PDB file of C-alpha atoms in Angstrom:
ATOM      1  CA  UNK A  14       0.000   0.000   0.000  1.00 47.00           C
ATOM      2  CA  UNK A  15       2.838   2.376   0.927  1.00 45.00           C
ATOM      3  CA  UNK A  16       4.597   1.677  -2.365  1.00 45.00           C
ATOM      4  CA  UNK A  17       1.387   2.398  -4.317  1.00 39.00           C
ATOM      5  CA  UNK A  18       0.919   5.714  -2.522  1.00 41.00           C
ATOM      6  CA  UNK A  19       4.535   6.624  -3.218  1.00 46.00           C
ATOM      7  CA  UNK A  20       4.033   5.976  -6.925  1.00 44.00           C
ATOM      8  CA  UNK A  21       0.871   8.105  -6.942  1.00 40.00           C
ATOM      9  CA  UNK A  22       2.734  10.981  -5.321  1.00 48.00           C
ATOM     10  CA  UNK A  23       5.536  10.704  -7.878  1.00 44.00           C
ATOM     11  CA  UNK A  24       3.030  10.795 -10.772  1.00 41.00           C
ATOM     12  CA  UNK A  25       1.276  13.808  -9.232  1.00 47.00           C
ATOM     13  CA  UNK A  26       4.612  15.590  -8.827  1.00 48.00           C
ATOM     14  CA  UNK A  27       5.543  14.934 -12.467  1.00 43.00           C
ATOM     15  CA  UNK A  28       2.122  16.174 -13.655  1.00 45.00           C
ATOM     16  CA  UNK A  29       2.495  19.317 -11.550  1.00 44.00           C
ATOM     17  CA  UNK A  30       5.921  20.094 -13.033  1.00 42.00           C
ATOM     18  CA  UNK A  31       4.605  19.416 -16.553  1.00 39.00           C
ATOM     19  CA  UNK A  32       1.709  21.827 -16.092  1.00 37.00           C
ATOM     20  CA  UNK A  33       4.018  24.459 -14.639  1.00 38.00           C
ATOM     21  CA  UNK A  34       6.398  24.130 -17.597  1.00 35.00           C
ATOM     22  CA  UNK A  35       3.510  24.438 -20.051  1.00 35.00           C
ATOM     23  CA  UNK A  36       2.232  27.583 -18.361  1.00 34.00           C
ATOM     24  CA  UNK A  37       5.684  29.190 -18.568  1.00 31.00           C
ATOM     25  CA  UNK A  38       6.458  28.252 -22.167  1.00 30.00           C
ATOM     26  CA  UNK A  39       3.027  28.554 -23.753  1.00 31.00           C
ATOM     27  CA  UNK A  40       3.142  31.330 -26.332  1.00 35.00           C
ATOM     28  CA  UNK A  41       6.773  32.123 -25.510  1.00 35.00           C
ATOM     29  CA  UNK A  42       7.750  32.484 -29.181  1.00 39.00           C
ATOM     30  CA  UNK A  43       6.175  32.981 -32.562  1.00 48.00           C
ATOM     31  CA  UNK A  44       8.103  30.650 -34.884  1.00 39.00           C
ATOM     32  CA  UNK A  45       9.269  27.066 -34.910  1.00 34.00           C
ATOM     33  CA  UNK A  46      12.329  27.346 -37.093  1.00 32.00           C
ATOM     34  CA  UNK A  47      14.239  30.028 -35.199  1.00 35.00           C
ATOM     35  CA  UNK A  48      15.946  29.722 -31.844  1.00 35.00           C
ATOM     36  CA  UNK A  49      16.621  33.438 -31.501  1.00 37.00           C
ATOM     37  CA  UNK A  50      14.062  36.205 -32.008  1.00 39.00           C
ATOM     38  CA  UNK A  51      14.379  39.977 -31.601  1.00 38.00           C
ATOM     39  CA  UNK A  52      11.387  42.312 -31.536  1.00 39.00           C
ATOM     40  CA  UNK A  53      10.844  45.945 -30.641  1.00 41.00           C
ATOM     41  CA  UNK A  54      13.925  46.040 -28.438  1.00 41.00           C
ATOM     42  CA  UNK A  55      13.428  42.647 -26.773  1.00 41.00           C
ATOM     43  CA  UNK A  56      16.024  39.981 -27.526  1.00 36.00           C
ATOM     44  CA  UNK A  57      16.061  36.465 -26.157  1.00 35.00           C
ATOM     45  CA  UNK A  58      17.300  32.969 -26.948  1.00 32.00           C
ATOM     46  CA  UNK A  59      14.942  30.025 -26.504  1.00 31.00           C
ATOM     47  CA  UNK A  60      13.733  26.886 -28.182  1.00 33.00           C
ATOM     48  CA  UNK A  61      10.457  28.316 -29.489  1.00 35.00           C
ATOM     49  CA  UNK A  62       7.047  26.715 -29.284  1.00 37.00           C
ATOM     50  CA  UNK A  63       4.006  27.537 -31.345  1.00 39.00           C
ATOM     51  CA  UNK A  64       0.662  27.206 -29.605  1.00 40.00           C
ATOM     52  CA  UNK A  65      -2.345  27.775 -31.832  1.00 36.00           C
ATOM     53  CA  UNK A  66      -4.586  28.046 -28.791  1.00 37.00           C
ATOM     54  CA  UNK A  67      -3.344  31.616 -28.283  1.00 39.00           C
ATOM     55  CA  UNK A  68      -4.687  32.729 -31.655  1.00 41.00           C
ATOM     56  CA  UNK A  69      -7.859  33.723 -29.869  1.00 38.00           C
ATOM     57  CA  UNK A  70      -7.566  34.715 -26.239  1.00 41.00           C
ATOM     58  CA  UNK A  71     -10.146  36.772 -24.413  1.00 39.00           C
ATOM     59  CA  UNK A  72     -10.419  38.832 -21.274  1.00 44.00           C
ATOM     60  CA  UNK A  73     -13.341  40.710 -19.793  1.00 43.00           C
ATOM     61  CA  UNK A  74     -12.843  44.156 -18.352  1.00 45.00           C
ATOM     62  CA  UNK A  75     -13.899  44.687 -14.765  1.00 51.00           C
ATOM     63  CA  UNK A  76     -16.324  47.450 -15.622  1.00 74.00           C
ATOM     64  CA  UNK A  77     -20.050  47.437 -16.097  1.00 85.00           C
ATOM     65  CA  UNK A  78     -21.200  48.108 -19.631  1.00 95.00           C
ATOM     66  CA  UNK A  79     -17.818  47.492 -21.258  1.00 97.00           C
ATOM     67  CA  UNK A  80     -17.062  44.521 -23.470  1.00 97.00           C
ATOM     68  CA  UNK A  81     -13.346  43.819 -23.911  1.00 97.00           C
ATOM     69  CA  UNK A  82     -11.474  41.243 -25.958  1.00 98.00           C
ATOM     70  CA  UNK A  83      -7.711  40.725 -26.198  1.00 98.00           C
ATOM     71  CA  UNK A  84      -6.780  38.893 -29.405  1.00 98.00           C
ATOM     72  CA  UNK A  85      -3.438  37.464 -30.504  1.00 97.00           C
ATOM     73  CA  UNK A  86      -1.673  37.123 -33.873  1.00 96.00           C
ATOM     74  CA  UNK A  87       1.068  34.524 -33.659  1.00 95.00           C
ATOM     75  CA  UNK A  88       3.457  35.430 -36.493  1.00 94.00           C
ATOM     76  CA  UNK A  89       4.311  38.927 -35.239  1.00 95.00           C
ATOM     77  CA  UNK A  90       3.134  38.302 -31.650  1.00 96.00           C
ATOM     78  CA  UNK A  91       0.763  41.244 -31.959  1.00 97.00           C
ATOM     79  CA  UNK A  92      -2.180  41.936 -29.670  1.00 98.00           C
ATOM     80  CA  UNK A  93      -5.373  43.336 -31.173  1.00 98.00           C
ATOM     81  CA  UNK A  94      -7.940  44.826 -28.807  1.00 98.00           C
ATOM     82  CA  UNK A  95     -11.700  45.082 -29.262  1.00 98.00           C
ATOM     83  CA  UNK A  96     -13.729  47.329 -26.957  1.00 98.00           C
ATOM     84  CA  UNK A  97     -17.481  47.915 -27.108  1.00 98.00           C
ATOM     85  CA  UNK A  98     -20.371  49.485 -25.249  1.00 98.00           C
ATOM     86  CA  UNK A  99     -22.650  46.599 -24.273  1.00 97.00           C
ATOM     87  CA  UNK A 100     -25.777  48.761 -24.567  1.00 97.00           C
ATOM     88  CA  UNK A 101     -25.258  50.681 -27.817  1.00 98.00           C
ATOM     89  CA  UNK A 102     -23.001  47.997 -29.375  1.00 98.00           C
ATOM     90  CA  UNK A 103     -20.671  50.704 -30.702  1.00 98.00           C
ATOM     91  CA  UNK A 104     -17.104  49.400 -30.812  1.00 98.00           C
ATOM     92  CA  UNK A 105     -13.482  50.271 -31.603  1.00 98.00           C
ATOM     93  CA  UNK A 106     -10.618  47.983 -32.560  1.00 98.00           C
ATOM     94  CA  UNK A 107      -6.939  48.673 -31.856  1.00 98.00           C
ATOM     95  CA  UNK A 108      -4.029  47.436 -33.987  1.00 98.00           C
ATOM     96  CA  UNK A 109      -5.800  44.889 -36.234  1.00 98.00           C
ATOM     97  CA  UNK A 110      -3.498  42.614 -38.269  1.00 97.00           C
ATOM     98  CA  UNK A 111      -3.905  41.513 -41.903  1.00 97.00           C
ATOM     99  CA  UNK A 112      -3.472  37.797 -41.150  1.00 96.00           C
ATOM    100  CA  UNK A 113      -6.370  37.810 -38.673  1.00 97.00           C
ATOM    101  CA  UNK A 114      -8.788  39.939 -40.689  1.00 98.00           C
ATOM    102  CA  UNK A 115     -11.344  37.152 -41.144  1.00 98.00           C
ATOM    103  CA  UNK A 116     -11.263  36.251 -37.446  1.00 98.00           C
ATOM    104  CA  UNK A 117     -11.774  39.844 -36.340  1.00 98.00           C
ATOM    105  CA  UNK A 118     -14.581  40.612 -38.792  1.00 98.00           C
ATOM    106  CA  UNK A 119     -16.355  37.403 -37.799  1.00 98.00           C
ATOM    107  CA  UNK A 120     -16.076  38.238 -34.093  1.00 98.00           C
ATOM    108  CA  UNK A 121     -17.515  41.708 -34.642  1.00 98.00           C
ATOM    109  CA  UNK A 122     -20.463  40.243 -36.538  1.00 98.00           C
ATOM    110  CA  UNK A 123     -20.969  37.361 -34.092  1.00 98.00           C
ATOM    111  CA  UNK A 124     -21.208  39.803 -31.201  1.00 98.00           C
ATOM    112  CA  UNK A 125     -23.567  42.079 -33.130  1.00 98.00           C
ATOM    113  CA  UNK A 126     -21.282  45.085 -32.807  1.00 98.00           C
ATOM    114  CA  UNK A 127     -21.240  48.327 -34.757  1.00 98.00           C
ATOM    115  CA  UNK A 128     -17.518  48.817 -35.324  1.00 98.00           C
ATOM    116  CA  UNK A 129     -16.975  52.540 -35.878  1.00 98.00           C
ATOM    117  CA  UNK A 130     -13.212  53.104 -35.600  1.00 98.00           C
ATOM    118  CA  UNK A 131     -10.110  50.999 -36.328  1.00 98.00           C
ATOM    119  CA  UNK A 132      -7.111  52.731 -34.763  1.00 98.00           C
ATOM    120  CA  UNK A 133      -3.420  51.937 -35.064  1.00 98.00           C
ATOM    121  CA  UNK A 134      -1.151  52.973 -32.212  1.00 98.00           C
ATOM    122  CA  UNK A 135       1.602  53.731 -34.772  1.00 97.00           C
ATOM    123  CA  UNK A 136       2.869  52.781 -38.234  1.00 97.00           C
ATOM    124  CA  UNK A 137       3.987  49.219 -37.560  1.00 95.00           C
ATOM    125  CA  UNK A 138       7.183  47.731 -38.980  1.00 94.00           C
ATOM    126  CA  UNK A 139       6.628  44.045 -38.217  1.00 92.00           C
ATOM    127  CA  UNK A 140       3.200  43.417 -39.714  1.00 95.00           C
ATOM    128  CA  UNK A 141       0.650  44.908 -42.085  1.00 96.00           C
ATOM    129  CA  UNK A 142      -2.509  46.417 -40.672  1.00 98.00           C
ATOM    130  CA  UNK A 143      -5.869  45.061 -41.816  1.00 97.00           C
ATOM    131  CA  UNK A 144      -7.571  48.442 -41.384  1.00 98.00           C
ATOM    132  CA  UNK A 145      -7.953  49.250 -45.084  1.00 97.00           C
ATOM    133  CA  UNK A 146      -9.477  45.880 -45.989  1.00 98.00           C
ATOM    134  CA  UNK A 147     -11.610  45.887 -42.856  1.00 98.00           C
ATOM    135  CA  UNK A 148     -13.177  49.166 -44.005  1.00 98.00           C
ATOM    136  CA  UNK A 149     -14.225  47.428 -47.220  1.00 97.00           C
ATOM    137  CA  UNK A 150     -16.043  44.733 -45.245  1.00 97.00           C
ATOM    138  CA  UNK A 151     -17.615  46.773 -42.443  1.00 98.00           C
ATOM    139  CA  UNK A 152     -19.854  49.625 -43.580  1.00 97.00           C
ATOM    140  CA  UNK A 153     -19.141  52.999 -42.001  1.00 97.00           C
ATOM    141  CA  UNK A 154     -15.842  51.987 -40.371  1.00 98.00           C
ATOM    142  CA  UNK A 155     -13.240  54.773 -40.153  1.00 98.00           C
ATOM    143  CA  UNK A 156      -9.472  54.428 -39.769  1.00 98.00           C
ATOM    144  CA  UNK A 157      -7.429  56.445 -37.268  1.00 98.00           C
ATOM    145  CA  UNK A 158      -3.735  57.031 -36.550  1.00 98.00           C
ATOM    146  CA  UNK A 159      -1.501  59.799 -35.200  1.00 98.00           C
ATOM    147  CA  UNK A 160      -1.126  62.828 -37.442  1.00 98.00           C
ATOM    148  CA  UNK A 161       2.631  62.559 -36.879  1.00 97.00           C
ATOM    149  CA  UNK A 162       2.823  59.014 -38.289  1.00 97.00           C
ATOM    150  CA  UNK A 163       2.881  60.128 -41.929  1.00 96.00           C
ATOM    151  CA  UNK A 164       0.215  57.523 -42.670  1.00 96.00           C
ATOM    152  CA  UNK A 165      -3.127  58.095 -44.371  1.00 97.00           C
ATOM    153  CA  UNK A 166      -6.302  57.643 -42.322  1.00 98.00           C
ATOM    154  CA  UNK A 167      -9.807  59.059 -42.037  1.00 98.00           C
ATOM    155  CA  UNK A 168      -9.005  60.463 -38.582  1.00 98.00           C
ATOM    156  CA  UNK A 169      -5.658  62.086 -37.804  1.00 98.00           C
ATOM    157  CA  UNK A 170      -5.192  61.896 -34.049  1.00 98.00           C
ATOM    158  CA  UNK A 171      -3.536  64.415 -31.723  1.00 98.00           C
ATOM    159  CA  UNK A 172      -2.961  64.836 -27.983  1.00 98.00           C
ATOM    160  CA  UNK A 173      -6.212  64.907 -26.013  1.00 98.00           C
ATOM    161  CA  UNK A 174      -8.453  63.664 -28.818  1.00 98.00           C
ATOM    162  CA  UNK A 175     -11.241  61.301 -27.783  1.00 98.00           C
ATOM    163  CA  UNK A 176     -12.382  58.191 -29.631  1.00 98.00           C
ATOM    164  CA  UNK A 177     -15.989  57.604 -28.558  1.00 98.00           C
ATOM    165  CA  UNK A 178     -17.866  54.311 -28.548  1.00 98.00           C
ATOM    166  CA  UNK A 179     -21.237  54.521 -26.838  1.00 97.00           C
ATOM    167  CA  UNK A 180     -20.868  56.100 -23.401  1.00 97.00           C
ATOM    168  CA  UNK A 181     -17.166  55.196 -23.286  1.00 98.00           C
ATOM    169  CA  UNK A 182     -14.166  56.805 -24.939  1.00 98.00           C
ATOM    170  CA  UNK A 183     -10.407  56.477 -25.327  1.00 98.00           C
ATOM    171  CA  UNK A 184      -8.167  59.492 -24.748  1.00 98.00           C
ATOM    172  CA  UNK A 185      -5.158  59.947 -27.029  1.00 98.00           C
ATOM    173  CA  UNK A 186      -1.774  60.556 -25.419  1.00 98.00           C
ATOM    174  CA  UNK A 187       1.125  61.247 -27.760  1.00 98.00           C
ATOM    175  CA  UNK A 188       4.029  58.983 -26.758  1.00 98.00           C
ATOM    176  CA  UNK A 189       6.742  59.345 -29.433  1.00 98.00           C
ATOM    177  CA  UNK A 190      10.126  57.663 -29.209  1.00 98.00           C
ATOM    178  CA  UNK A 191       9.673  54.279 -30.840  1.00 97.00           C
ATOM    179  CA  UNK A 192       8.394  56.312 -33.812  1.00 97.00           C
ATOM    180  CA  UNK A 193       7.313  59.940 -34.105  1.00 97.00           C
ATOM    181  CA  UNK A 194       3.694  58.861 -34.516  1.00 97.00           C
ATOM    182  CA  UNK A 195       3.170  56.634 -31.471  1.00 98.00           C
ATOM    183  CA  UNK A 196       0.004  57.059 -29.413  1.00 98.00           C
ATOM    184  CA  UNK A 197      -1.118  55.554 -26.126  1.00 98.00           C
ATOM    185  CA  UNK A 198      -4.882  55.165 -25.790  1.00 98.00           C
ATOM    186  CA  UNK A 199      -6.280  55.503 -22.263  1.00 98.00           C
ATOM    187  CA  UNK A 200      -9.796  54.470 -21.249  1.00 98.00           C
ATOM    188  CA  UNK A 201     -11.832  57.380 -19.898  1.00 96.00           C
ATOM    189  CA  UNK A 202     -11.653  56.210 -16.260  1.00 95.00           C
ATOM    190  CA  UNK A 203      -7.888  55.433 -16.409  1.00 97.00           C
ATOM    191  CA  UNK A 204      -8.655  51.735 -15.902  1.00 94.00           C
ATOM    192  CA  UNK A 205      -6.762  50.612 -19.007  1.00 98.00           C
ATOM    193  CA  UNK A 206      -3.992  51.981 -21.241  1.00 98.00           C
ATOM    194  CA  UNK A 207      -3.121  50.596 -24.680  1.00 98.00           C
ATOM    195  CA  UNK A 208       0.524  51.521 -25.047  1.00 98.00           C
ATOM    196  CA  UNK A 209       1.388  50.202 -28.515  1.00 98.00           C
ATOM    197  CA  UNK A 210       5.153  49.697 -28.851  1.00 98.00           C
ATOM    198  CA  UNK A 211       6.068  52.503 -26.471  1.00 98.00           C
ATOM    199  CA  UNK A 212       5.791  50.559 -23.218  1.00 98.00           C
ATOM    200  CA  UNK A 213       5.913  46.771 -23.273  1.00 98.00           C
ATOM    201  CA  UNK A 214       5.697  44.378 -20.327  1.00 98.00           C
ATOM    202  CA  UNK A 215       9.137  44.637 -18.678  1.00 98.00           C
ATOM    203  CA  UNK A 216      10.462  46.284 -21.800  1.00 98.00           C
ATOM    204  CA  UNK A 217       9.877  49.011 -24.377  1.00 98.00           C
ATOM    205  CA  UNK A 218       9.939  49.565 -28.107  1.00 97.00           C
ATOM    206  CA  UNK A 219      13.256  49.830 -29.918  1.00 97.00           C
ATOM    207  CA  UNK A 220      14.440  53.270 -31.033  1.00 97.00           C
ATOM    208  CA  UNK A 221      16.905  52.565 -33.829  1.00 95.00           C
ATOM    209  CA  UNK A 222      14.643  53.118 -36.877  1.00 91.00           C
ATOM    210  CA  UNK A 223      11.548  55.053 -38.036  1.00 90.00           C
ATOM    211  CA  UNK A 224      12.505  58.372 -36.383  1.00 93.00           C
ATOM    212  CA  UNK A 225      13.265  56.552 -33.133  1.00 96.00           C
ATOM    213  CA  UNK A 226      14.592  58.531 -30.181  1.00 98.00           C
ATOM    214  CA  UNK A 227      15.566  56.998 -26.840  1.00 98.00           C
ATOM    215  CA  UNK A 228      15.380  60.379 -25.139  1.00 98.00           C
ATOM    216  CA  UNK A 229      11.850  61.015 -26.413  1.00 98.00           C
ATOM    217  CA  UNK A 230      10.703  57.519 -25.493  1.00 98.00           C
ATOM    218  CA  UNK A 231      11.985  57.815 -21.920  1.00 98.00           C
ATOM    219  CA  UNK A 232      10.194  61.155 -21.485  1.00 98.00           C
ATOM    220  CA  UNK A 233       6.997  59.874 -23.114  1.00 98.00           C
ATOM    221  CA  UNK A 234       6.738  56.873 -20.810  1.00 98.00           C
ATOM    222  CA  UNK A 235       7.650  58.720 -17.619  1.00 98.00           C
ATOM    223  CA  UNK A 236       5.517  61.777 -18.333  1.00 98.00           C
ATOM    224  CA  UNK A 237       2.483  60.279 -20.091  1.00 98.00           C
ATOM    225  CA  UNK A 238       2.184  56.657 -18.909  1.00 98.00           C
ATOM    226  CA  UNK A 239       3.895  56.421 -15.514  1.00 98.00           C
ATOM    227  CA  UNK A 240       1.799  59.369 -14.321  1.00 98.00           C
ATOM    228  CA  UNK A 241      -1.367  57.255 -14.660  1.00 98.00           C
ATOM    229  CA  UNK A 242      -2.769  55.551 -11.526  1.00 98.00           C
ATOM    230  CA  UNK A 243      -0.711  52.614 -10.217  1.00 98.00           C
ATOM    231  CA  UNK A 244      -3.559  50.171 -10.832  1.00 97.00           C
ATOM    232  CA  UNK A 245      -4.071  51.196 -14.472  1.00 98.00           C
ATOM    233  CA  UNK A 246      -3.776  48.068 -16.616  1.00 98.00           C
ATOM    234  CA  UNK A 247      -1.093  48.148 -19.316  1.00 98.00           C
ATOM    235  CA  UNK A 248      -1.978  46.405 -22.579  1.00 98.00           C
ATOM    236  CA  UNK A 249       0.931  46.508 -25.086  1.00 98.00           C
ATOM    237  CA  UNK A 250       0.878  45.888 -28.827  1.00 97.00           C
ATOM    238  CA  UNK A 251       3.240  42.924 -28.485  1.00 96.00           C
ATOM    239  CA  UNK A 252       4.555  40.338 -26.113  1.00 97.00           C
ATOM    240  CA  UNK A 253       6.957  37.516 -26.924  1.00 94.00           C
ATOM    241  CA  UNK A 254       6.925  35.615 -23.632  1.00 95.00           C
ATOM    242  CA  UNK A 255       3.237  34.835 -23.215  1.00 94.00           C
ATOM    243  CA  UNK A 256       2.495  37.775 -20.894  1.00 97.00           C
ATOM    244  CA  UNK A 257      -0.833  39.486 -21.477  1.00 97.00           C
ATOM    245  CA  UNK A 258      -1.106  42.463 -19.118  1.00 98.00           C
ATOM    246  CA  UNK A 259       0.798  44.512 -16.565  1.00 98.00           C
ATOM    247  CA  UNK A 260       0.080  47.616 -14.472  1.00 98.00           C
ATOM    248  CA  UNK A 261       1.585  51.078 -14.253  1.00 98.00           C
ATOM    249  CA  UNK A 262       2.738  50.299 -10.723  1.00 98.00           C
ATOM    250  CA  UNK A 263       4.486  47.091 -11.791  1.00 98.00           C
ATOM    251  CA  UNK A 264       6.324  48.730 -14.672  1.00 98.00           C
ATOM    252  CA  UNK A 265       7.429  51.683 -12.536  1.00 98.00           C
ATOM    253  CA  UNK A 266       9.052  49.268 -10.082  1.00 98.00           C
ATOM    254  CA  UNK A 267      10.088  46.293 -12.212  1.00 98.00           C
ATOM    255  CA  UNK A 268      10.789  47.424 -15.780  1.00 98.00           C
ATOM    256  CA  UNK A 269      14.547  46.761 -16.092  1.00 98.00           C
ATOM    257  CA  UNK A 270      15.133  49.639 -18.521  1.00 98.00           C
ATOM    258  CA  UNK A 271      12.769  52.303 -17.297  1.00 98.00           C
ATOM    259  CA  UNK A 272      13.810  52.108 -13.642  1.00 98.00           C
ATOM    260  CA  UNK A 273      17.200  53.451 -14.771  1.00 98.00           C
ATOM    261  CA  UNK A 274      18.204  57.090 -15.155  1.00 98.00           C
ATOM    262  CA  UNK A 275      17.611  58.691 -18.538  1.00 98.00           C
ATOM    263  CA  UNK A 276      21.341  58.573 -19.345  1.00 98.00           C
ATOM    264  CA  UNK A 277      21.541  54.866 -18.466  1.00 98.00           C
ATOM    265  CA  UNK A 278      18.402  54.154 -20.498  1.00 98.00           C
ATOM    266  CA  UNK A 279      19.857  55.839 -23.590  1.00 98.00           C
ATOM    267  CA  UNK A 280      23.059  53.773 -23.282  1.00 98.00           C
ATOM    268  CA  UNK A 281      21.061  50.561 -22.972  1.00 98.00           C
ATOM    269  CA  UNK A 282      19.046  51.383 -26.072  1.00 97.00           C
ATOM    270  CA  UNK A 283      22.157  52.336 -28.051  1.00 96.00           C
ATOM    271  CA  UNK A 284      23.732  48.953 -27.374  1.00 96.00           C
ATOM    272  CA  UNK A 285      20.871  46.561 -28.175  1.00 95.00           C
ATOM    273  CA  UNK A 286      22.322  45.790 -31.628  1.00 93.00           C
ATOM    274  CA  UNK A 287      19.105  44.228 -32.883  1.00 93.00           C
ATOM    275  CA  UNK A 288      18.532  43.035 -36.462  1.00 93.00           C
ATOM    276  CA  UNK A 289      15.905  45.005 -38.307  1.00 89.00           C
ATOM    277  CA  UNK A 290      12.383  43.537 -38.421  1.00 92.00           C
ATOM    278  CA  UNK A 291      12.069  41.035 -41.263  1.00 91.00           C
ATOM    279  CA  UNK A 292       8.974  42.642 -42.772  1.00 92.00           C
ATOM    280  CA  UNK A 293       9.953  46.305 -42.344  1.00 94.00           C
ATOM    281  CA  UNK A 294      10.490  46.916 -46.067  1.00 94.00           C
ATOM    282  CA  UNK A 295       7.019  45.563 -46.834  1.00 95.00           C
ATOM    283  CA  UNK A 296       5.077  46.587 -43.748  1.00 96.00           C
ATOM    284  CA  UNK A 297       5.980  50.264 -43.460  1.00 95.00           C
ATOM    285  CA  UNK A 298       5.091  51.249 -47.073  1.00 95.00           C
ATOM    286  CA  UNK A 299       1.850  49.262 -46.802  1.00 95.00           C
ATOM    287  CA  UNK A 300       0.902  50.749 -43.447  1.00 94.00           C
ATOM    288  CA  UNK A 301       1.449  54.263 -44.737  1.00 96.00           C
ATOM    289  CA  UNK A 302      -1.556  53.618 -46.990  1.00 96.00           C
ATOM    290  CA  UNK A 303      -3.763  51.870 -44.442  1.00 94.00           C
ATOM    291  CA  UNK A 304      -2.483  48.418 -45.383  1.00 94.00           C
ATOM    292  CA  UNK A 305      -3.788  48.645 -48.945  1.00 92.00           C
ATOM    293  CA  UNK A 306      -0.497  47.733 -50.609  1.00 78.00           C
TER     294      UNK A 306
END
């Protein structure tokens, strides 16, 4: 009997370690054939795993009357966000990706939403936006991007602009540094902030192309994002380690780059020596025309 119990405990221990390993590695990389990936200033070496289950991940916001979905695109490890007013059904989508156009349009229709605005946090270099094609499939949809991005859109955004959907709205905060045209979108009650490639979870966007400036990025994050309430949820445009959300308080204390002085931060960014994004020569020209390349 004792030997049987011992075997059971061993099996349970192995199962526990297996589950823990899966939870750590799930979604930790976006390709099978590469052992080293570098994105937006994050560089790491791992044996990558692809997990198709993360192609559609959802979260519900802790706020009455707000529908929220966090969606994932596996090739570029991009997060797309869908927010809607549950009463009026008016909705906005943030950073939609070409490869997941069908999924996103289907979700909007399945939920019976009236998608009014598709906004990009900046002109992306690692993927092509689906905004232009989405406008062709959803009547009345308008595109939006920062007026400093150089990209075409129906709505050219600036500091303090509001993107309304029902009784809710997103406030535009200009956060240049990764590019000149980066915007952070903050929910009206400061509950959530969509930081694009400016602030990532325990990282930040790279600053070595597309008008990048380490000095501007440091100031943008400290002055526009770190001044939000500690409990404000941070939702970035990318994550390469399976992380989905952080908070302003966490990043103030734990972000390994942004807890440094400005001078130290600039030195760190100058010495990343990252390869350029693989799709930059295709993505940037396409995204300047709303993805209609």
